[in-house]
mmCIF file of C-alpha atoms in Angstrom:
data_model
loop_
_atom_site.group_PDB
_atom_site.id
_atom_site.type_symbol
_atom_site.label_atom_id
_atom_site.label_comp_id
_atom_site.label_asym_id
_atom_site.label_seq_id
_atom_site.Cartn_x
_atom_site.Cartn_y
_atom_site.Cartn_z
ATOM 1 C CA UNK A 1 125.730 106.858 115.914
ATOM 2 C CA UNK A 2 126.902 103.789 118.008
ATOM 3 C CA UNK A 3 125.893 103.443 121.589
ATOM 4 C CA UNK A 4 128.233 102.495 124.314
ATOM 5 C CA UNK A 5 128.466 98.907 125.481
ATOM 6 C CA UNK A 6 126.526 99.650 128.762
ATOM 7 C CA UNK A 7 123.741 101.550 127.083
ATOM 8 C CA UNK A 8 123.409 98.931 124.416
ATOM 9 C CA UNK A 9 123.131 96.120 127.035
ATOM 10 C CA UNK A 10 120.463 98.226 129.009
ATOM 11 C CA UNK A 11 118.461 98.844 125.839
ATOM 12 C CA UNK A 12 118.802 95.156 124.641
ATOM 13 C CA UNK A 13 117.579 93.934 128.138
ATOM 14 C CA UNK A 14 114.634 96.284 128.003
ATOM 15 C CA UNK A 15 113.773 95.208 124.458
ATOM 16 C CA UNK A 16 113.991 91.356 125.218
ATOM 17 C CA UNK A 17 111.923 92.030 128.393
ATOM 18 C CA UNK A 18 109.211 93.885 126.449
ATOM 19 C CA UNK A 19 109.013 91.685 123.491
ATOM 20 C CA UNK A 20 109.072 88.285 125.375
ATOM 21 C CA UNK A 21 106.675 89.748 128.128
ATOM 22 C CA UNK A 22 104.300 90.731 125.169
ATOM 23 C CA UNK A 23 104.487 87.136 123.759
ATOM 24 C CA UNK A 24 103.733 85.711 127.194
ATOM 25 C CA UNK A 25 100.844 88.253 127.778
ATOM 26 C CA UNK A 26 99.293 87.327 124.467
ATOM 27 C CA UNK A 27 99.521 83.641 125.280
ATOM 28 C CA UNK A 28 97.727 84.223 128.639
ATOM 29 C CA UNK A 29 95.093 86.349 126.679
ATOM 30 C CA UNK A 30 94.618 83.380 124.279
ATOM 31 C CA UNK A 31 94.063 81.052 127.140
ATOM 32 C CA UNK A 32 91.425 83.450 128.588
ATOM 33 C CA UNK A 33 89.703 83.798 125.251
ATOM 34 C CA UNK A 34 89.553 79.960 124.858
ATOM 35 C CA UNK A 35 88.137 79.649 128.409
ATOM 36 C CA UNK A 36 85.551 82.499 127.613
ATOM 37 C CA UNK A 37 84.433 80.668 124.447
ATOM 38 C CA UNK A 38 84.422 77.099 125.702
ATOM 39 C CA UNK A 39 83.390 77.227 129.361
ATOM 40 C CA UNK A 40 79.896 76.336 130.408
ATOM 41 C CA UNK A 41 80.356 78.027 133.787
ATOM 42 C CA UNK A 42 79.036 81.551 133.658
ATOM 43 C CA UNK A 43 81.388 82.757 136.356
ATOM 44 C CA UNK A 44 84.404 81.467 134.638
ATOM 45 C CA UNK A 45 83.256 83.206 131.407
ATOM 46 C CA UNK A 46 82.536 86.467 133.068
ATOM 47 C CA UNK A 47 85.972 86.341 134.917
ATOM 48 C CA UNK A 48 87.738 85.484 131.575
ATOM 49 C CA UNK A 49 86.498 88.530 129.711
ATOM 50 C CA UNK A 50 86.959 90.916 132.616
ATOM 51 C CA UNK A 51 90.564 89.646 133.016
ATOM 52 C CA UNK A 52 91.067 89.936 129.279
ATOM 53 C CA UNK A 53 90.091 93.538 129.249
ATOM 54 C CA UNK A 54 92.430 94.339 132.154
ATOM 55 C CA UNK A 55 95.337 92.234 130.630
ATOM 56 C CA UNK A 56 94.867 93.976 127.179
ATOM 57 C CA UNK A 57 94.719 97.508 128.643
ATOM 58 C CA UNK A 58 97.360 97.305 131.273
ATOM 59 C CA UNK A 59 99.800 94.609 130.132
ATOM 60 C CA UNK A 60 99.470 93.919 126.379
ATOM 61 C CA UNK A 61 99.089 97.593 125.138
ATOM 62 C CA UNK A 62 102.074 99.023 127.055
ATOM 63 C CA UNK A 63 104.215 95.953 126.157
ATOM 64 C CA UNK A 64 103.332 96.257 122.515
ATOM 65 C CA UNK A 65 104.228 100.037 122.398
ATOM 66 C CA UNK A 66 107.540 99.733 124.223
ATOM 67 C CA UNK A 67 109.324 97.643 121.551
ATOM 68 C CA UNK A 68 108.461 100.238 119.041
ATOM 69 C CA UNK A 69 110.784 102.507 120.954
ATOM 70 C CA UNK A 70 113.484 100.022 122.085
ATOM 71 C CA UNK A 71 113.768 98.226 118.736
ATOM 72 C CA UNK A 72 114.580 101.168 116.492
ATOM 73 C CA UNK A 73 116.815 102.755 119.196
ATOM 74 C CA UNK A 74 118.731 99.406 119.558
ATOM 75 C CA UNK A 75 119.154 98.908 115.803
ATOM 76 C CA UNK A 76 120.089 102.480 114.946
ATOM 77 C CA UNK A 77 122.589 102.527 117.838
ATOM 78 C CA UNK A 78 124.437 99.547 116.645
ATOM 79 C CA UNK A 79 126.068 98.540 113.359
ATOM 80 C CA UNK A 80 122.969 96.420 112.438
ATOM 81 C CA UNK A 81 120.987 99.584 111.387
ATOM 82 C CA UNK A 82 117.269 99.710 110.940
ATOM 83 C CA UNK A 83 116.851 99.238 107.212
ATOM 84 C CA UNK A 84 119.946 97.311 106.361
ATOM 85 C CA UNK A 85 118.908 93.572 106.990
ATOM 86 C CA UNK A 86 115.640 92.144 105.884
ATOM 87 C CA UNK A 87 115.096 90.376 109.281
ATOM 88 C CA UNK A 88 115.202 93.575 111.201
ATOM 89 C CA UNK A 89 112.841 95.295 108.685
ATOM 90 C CA UNK A 90 110.435 92.351 108.775
ATOM 91 C CA UNK A 91 110.496 92.253 112.558
ATOM 92 C CA UNK A 92 109.751 96.075 112.658
ATOM 93 C CA UNK A 93 106.725 95.507 110.247
ATOM 94 C CA UNK A 94 105.425 92.620 112.391
ATOM 95 C CA UNK A 95 105.694 94.847 115.424
ATOM 96 C CA UNK A 96 103.908 97.761 113.869
ATOM 97 C CA UNK A 97 101.134 95.611 112.169
ATOM 98 C CA UNK A 98 100.719 93.687 115.578
ATOM 99 C CA UNK A 99 100.164 96.969 117.391
ATOM 100 C CA UNK A 100 97.739 98.229 114.972
ATOM 101 C CA UNK A 101 95.848 94.846 114.995
ATOM 102 C CA UNK A 102 95.692 95.013 118.836
ATOM 103 C CA UNK A 103 94.449 98.632 118.859
ATOM 104 C CA UNK A 104 91.519 97.533 116.432
ATOM 105 C CA UNK A 105 90.637 94.774 118.776
ATOM 106 C CA UNK A 106 90.548 96.875 121.935
ATOM 107 C CA UNK A 107 86.832 98.045 121.137
ATOM 108 C CA UNK A 108 85.484 94.421 120.946
ATOM 109 C CA UNK A 109 87.430 93.471 124.048
ATOM 110 C CA UNK A 110 85.937 96.312 125.936
ATOM 111 C CA UNK A 111 82.548 95.491 124.645
ATOM 112 C CA UNK A 112 82.695 91.789 125.650
ATOM 113 C CA UNK A 113 84.033 92.847 129.037
ATOM 114 C CA UNK A 114 81.230 95.374 129.571
ATOM 115 C CA UNK A 115 78.625 92.815 128.531
ATOM 116 C CA UNK A 116 80.123 90.086 130.839
ATOM 117 C CA UNK A 117 80.033 92.383 133.823
ATOM 118 C CA UNK A 118 76.453 93.344 133.282
ATOM 119 C CA UNK A 119 74.822 90.160 132.104
ATOM 120 C CA UNK A 120 75.384 86.820 130.437
ATOM 121 C CA UNK A 121 76.689 86.819 126.863
ATOM 122 C CA UNK A 122 74.175 85.947 124.115
ATOM 123 C CA UNK A 123 74.504 83.881 121.052
ATOM 124 C CA UNK A 124 74.906 87.125 119.062
ATOM 125 C CA UNK A 125 78.223 87.605 120.953
ATOM 126 C CA UNK A 126 79.567 84.289 119.774
ATOM 127 C CA UNK A 127 81.075 85.737 116.645
ATOM 128 C CA UNK A 128 83.218 88.231 118.812
ATOM 129 C CA UNK A 129 84.148 85.587 121.069
ATOM 130 C CA UNK A 130 85.474 83.407 118.267
ATOM 131 C CA UNK A 131 87.243 86.524 116.842
ATOM 132 C CA UNK A 132 89.060 86.964 120.154
ATOM 133 C CA UNK A 133 90.503 83.448 119.903
ATOM 134 C CA UNK A 134 91.400 83.833 116.243
ATOM 135 C CA UNK A 135 92.994 87.228 116.890
ATOM 136 C CA UNK A 136 95.012 86.086 119.862
ATOM 137 C CA UNK A 137 96.196 83.057 117.968
ATOM 138 C CA UNK A 138 97.315 85.136 115.014
ATOM 139 C CA UNK A 139 98.912 87.652 117.291
ATOM 140 C CA UNK A 140 100.825 84.829 119.026
ATOM 141 C CA UNK A 141 101.982 83.440 115.718
ATOM 142 C CA UNK A 142 103.227 86.751 114.473
ATOM 143 C CA UNK A 143 105.150 87.374 117.815
ATOM 144 C CA UNK A 144 106.671 83.896 117.569
ATOM 145 C CA UNK A 145 107.933 84.587 114.069
ATOM 146 C CA UNK A 146 109.437 87.859 115.273
ATOM 147 C CA UNK A 147 111.086 86.083 118.045
ATOM 148 C CA UNK A 148 112.504 83.443 115.759
ATOM 149 C CA UNK A 149 113.682 86.073 113.416
ATOM 150 C CA UNK A 150 115.484 87.774 116.295
ATOM 151 C CA UNK A 151 117.363 84.624 117.501
ATOM 152 C CA UNK A 152 118.119 83.159 114.040
ATOM 153 C CA UNK A 153 118.936 86.456 112.187
ATOM 154 C CA UNK A 154 118.492 84.970 108.816
ATOM 155 C CA UNK A 155 120.767 86.343 106.013
ATOM 156 C CA UNK A 156 119.677 88.812 103.627
ATOM 157 C CA UNK A 157 120.551 92.473 103.152
ATOM 158 C CA UNK A 158 118.284 95.138 101.636
ATOM 159 C CA UNK A 159 119.542 97.191 98.711
ATOM 160 C CA UNK A 160 120.154 100.037 101.120
ATOM 161 C CA UNK A 161 122.204 97.698 103.391
ATOM 162 C CA UNK A 162 124.437 96.682 100.365
ATOM 163 C CA UNK A 163 124.988 100.343 99.422
ATOM 164 C CA UNK A 164 125.921 101.254 102.881
ATOM 165 C CA UNK A 165 128.206 98.307 103.216
ATOM 166 C CA UNK A 166 129.847 99.161 99.893
ATOM 167 C CA UNK A 167 130.360 102.780 100.862
ATOM 168 C CA UNK A 168 131.964 101.704 104.291
ATOM 169 C CA UNK A 169 134.307 99.247 102.578
ATOM 170 C CA UNK A 170 135.260 101.866 100.002
ATOM 171 C CA UNK A 171 135.972 104.423 102.924
ATOM 172 C CA UNK A 172 138.037 101.699 104.740
ATOM 173 C CA UNK A 173 140.024 100.840 101.659
ATOM 174 C CA UNK A 174 140.822 104.406 100.926
ATOM 175 C CA UNK A 175 141.922 104.867 104.552
ATOM 176 C CA UNK A 176 144.247 101.824 104.201
ATOM 177 C CA UNK A 177 145.677 103.161 100.990
ATOM 178 C CA UNK A 178 146.389 106.548 102.734
ATOM 179 C CA UNK A 179 148.332 104.892 105.506
ATOM 180 C CA UNK B 1 140.863 82.991 96.655
ATOM 181 C CA UNK B 2 139.842 86.503 97.786
ATOM 182 C CA UNK B 3 136.208 85.745 97.780
ATOM 183 C CA UNK B 4 136.320 83.130 100.646
ATOM 184 C CA UNK B 5 135.872 85.592 103.420
ATOM 185 C CA UNK B 6 133.168 87.662 101.867
ATOM 186 C CA UNK B 7 130.211 85.411 102.880
ATOM 187 C CA UNK B 8 127.029 87.109 102.053
ATOM 188 C CA UNK B 9 128.564 89.298 99.354
ATOM 189 C CA UNK B 10 128.263 86.452 97.079
ATOM 190 C CA UNK B 11 124.447 87.154 96.877
ATOM 191 C CA UNK B 12 123.295 89.603 94.346
ATOM 192 C CA UNK B 13 122.375 92.963 95.880
ATOM 193 C CA UNK B 14 119.052 92.910 93.912
ATOM 194 C CA UNK B 15 117.969 89.271 94.943
ATOM 195 C CA UNK B 16 115.630 89.053 97.849
ATOM 196 C CA UNK B 17 116.096 86.165 100.107
ATOM 197 C CA UNK B 18 113.558 83.238 99.852
ATOM 198 C CA UNK B 19 112.474 83.511 103.379
ATOM 199 C CA UNK B 20 111.432 87.152 102.791
ATOM 200 C CA UNK B 21 109.419 86.181 99.593
ATOM 201 C CA UNK B 22 107.698 83.469 101.615
ATOM 202 C CA UNK B 23 106.841 85.605 104.454
ATOM 203 C CA UNK B 24 105.620 88.354 102.042
ATOM 204 C CA UNK B 25 103.339 85.843 100.295
ATOM 205 C CA UNK B 26 101.928 84.746 103.612
ATOM 206 C CA UNK B 27 101.382 88.436 104.692
ATOM 207 C CA UNK B 28 99.622 89.270 101.454
ATOM 208 C CA UNK B 29 97.262 86.305 101.803
ATOM 209 C CA UNK B 30 96.466 87.214 105.290
ATOM 210 C CA UNK B 31 95.781 90.849 104.421
ATOM 211 C CA UNK B 32 93.634 89.683 101.611
ATOM 212 C CA UNK B 33 91.700 87.447 103.949
ATOM 213 C CA UNK B 34 91.213 90.234 106.366
ATOM 214 C CA UNK B 35 89.862 92.577 103.621
ATOM 215 C CA UNK B 36 87.551 89.972 102.278
ATOM 216 C CA UNK B 37 86.178 89.198 105.682
ATOM 217 C CA UNK B 38 85.775 92.852 106.462
ATOM 218 C CA UNK B 39 83.999 93.505 102.984
ATOM 219 C CA UNK B 40 81.522 90.503 103.525
ATOM 220 C CA UNK B 41 80.578 91.907 106.981
ATOM 221 C CA UNK B 42 82.496 89.521 109.210
ATOM 222 C CA UNK B 43 85.088 92.071 110.158
ATOM 223 C CA UNK B 44 86.399 93.125 113.383
ATOM 224 C CA UNK B 45 84.695 95.290 115.987
ATOM 225 C CA UNK B 46 80.951 95.199 115.673
ATOM 226 C CA UNK B 47 78.632 92.269 116.611
ATOM 227 C CA UNK B 48 76.005 91.259 114.164
ATOM 228 C CA UNK B 49 72.720 93.208 114.288
ATOM 229 C CA UNK B 50 70.167 91.580 116.461
ATOM 230 C CA UNK B 51 72.256 91.348 119.604
ATOM 231 C CA UNK B 52 71.112 92.956 122.833
ATOM 232 C CA UNK B 53 74.256 95.126 123.127
ATOM 233 C CA UNK B 54 76.102 97.514 120.793
ATOM 234 C CA UNK B 55 79.768 98.335 121.539
ATOM 235 C CA UNK B 56 80.728 102.115 121.358
ATOM 236 C CA UNK B 57 81.439 103.248 117.796
ATOM 237 C CA UNK B 58 79.320 100.535 116.197
ATOM 238 C CA UNK B 59 76.049 101.304 114.456
ATOM 239 C CA UNK B 60 73.239 101.202 117.050
ATOM 240 C CA UNK B 61 70.260 98.912 116.910
ATOM 241 C CA UNK B 62 68.104 101.932 117.684
ATOM 242 C CA UNK B 63 67.276 104.783 115.173
ATOM 243 C CA UNK B 64 68.670 107.311 117.661
ATOM 244 C CA UNK B 65 72.148 106.048 117.204
ATOM 245 C CA UNK B 66 73.438 107.436 120.569
ATOM 246 C CA UNK B 67 72.578 104.302 122.455
ATOM 247 C CA UNK B 68 75.839 102.630 121.696
ATOM 248 C CA UNK B 69 77.419 103.952 124.902
ATOM 249 C CA UNK B 70 74.712 102.298 126.974
ATOM 250 C CA UNK B 71 75.133 98.760 128.163
ATOM 251 C CA UNK B 72 71.756 97.769 127.127
ATOM 252 C CA UNK B 73 69.933 98.563 123.979
ATOM 253 C CA UNK B 74 66.123 97.750 123.806
ATOM 254 C CA UNK B 75 65.116 96.463 120.492
ATOM 255 C CA UNK B 76 61.421 96.450 121.151
ATOM 256 C CA UNK B 77 59.606 99.769 120.989
ATOM 257 C CA UNK B 78 58.100 100.623 124.179
ATOM 258 C CA UNK B 79 56.009 103.661 125.049
ATOM 259 C CA UNK B 80 57.920 106.324 126.877
ATOM 260 C CA UNK B 81 57.561 106.332 130.759
ATOM 261 C CA UNK B 82 57.332 109.597 132.536
ATOM 262 C CA UNK B 83 59.446 109.608 135.537
ATOM 263 C CA UNK B 84 58.879 111.950 138.540
ATOM 264 C CA UNK B 85 55.276 112.787 137.511
ATOM 265 C CA UNK B 86 52.985 112.146 140.493
ATOM 266 C CA UNK B 87 49.320 111.267 139.886
ATOM 267 C CA UNK B 88 47.149 113.960 141.311
#
C-alpha cells in the first residue's frame, strides 16, 4: 500500500515534528534534572521537579507515543517498508525502548515532584535525583542516534528486505519479458 | 558490466552491516548494565529504605504497606492519637 504524495508529506511532517519535539523536550527535561540536582536554592529545586513532572506528563509522554503511530504508518505507506532496512528497524526499536524506559521513570518523577511540593528533598532522595539526570542523558543520546539514522539512512537490508526486493525484480523482469 | 548499477546488491543478503553490529553490542552492554544495577538494588523507581517518603508502588517503610500513597511516612512508632474524643 503506497500513500499519495500529499498524505505522505502530511504524515512525514507530523513524524518529524513529534520526534524532534520529543528530542527537544528531553533536552529541557535534562536541564531541569541537572538544576534540581545541583542547585543550592530550595525554590529552584522545587520548581525544577514540579516542572519536570508537568513536562514529562503533558509533553514527553504524548510526544513519545505519537511517533510509534506515525513512524510505522510512514514506512508502511512508502516503498521503504518497516522491516526491509536495518536503519528503520533500529529506529523503531529505539523508539519502543525509549517509550518503555520513559514509562518506567514516570513513577520516580511523580515521587520527586510530590516530595518537592510538600517539603525539601532529603539525602535519601539523592539517588533518584542522579537517576533522573542519567536517564534523561541516556534518553537524549538514544533519540540523537535515532535522528542521525533518519538523516543518514545507512545502508543495510534485512534478509526480509532482500527477499522482497528479489521478488519485485523477478516480477518486473517477468512483466518486461511479457511485453 | 551489468553489476555497476546494482549498488547495495553486491552485499551478501546474510551479512549484517557493521554499524548494526556495533549498535547491537552497545545495546546489549546497556541492557546488561541495567539488569545488574537492578539486581544489586540500584534499579529504577524506589528510593533506598530509610528515606522519609515512599513513592506509590514501592515497598513502604511501615509494616502496614499502605502508607505508600501518603506524602509522608513516619518511621518512628508513636502511640495512636484519638481524634474527636473530648475529655469529660
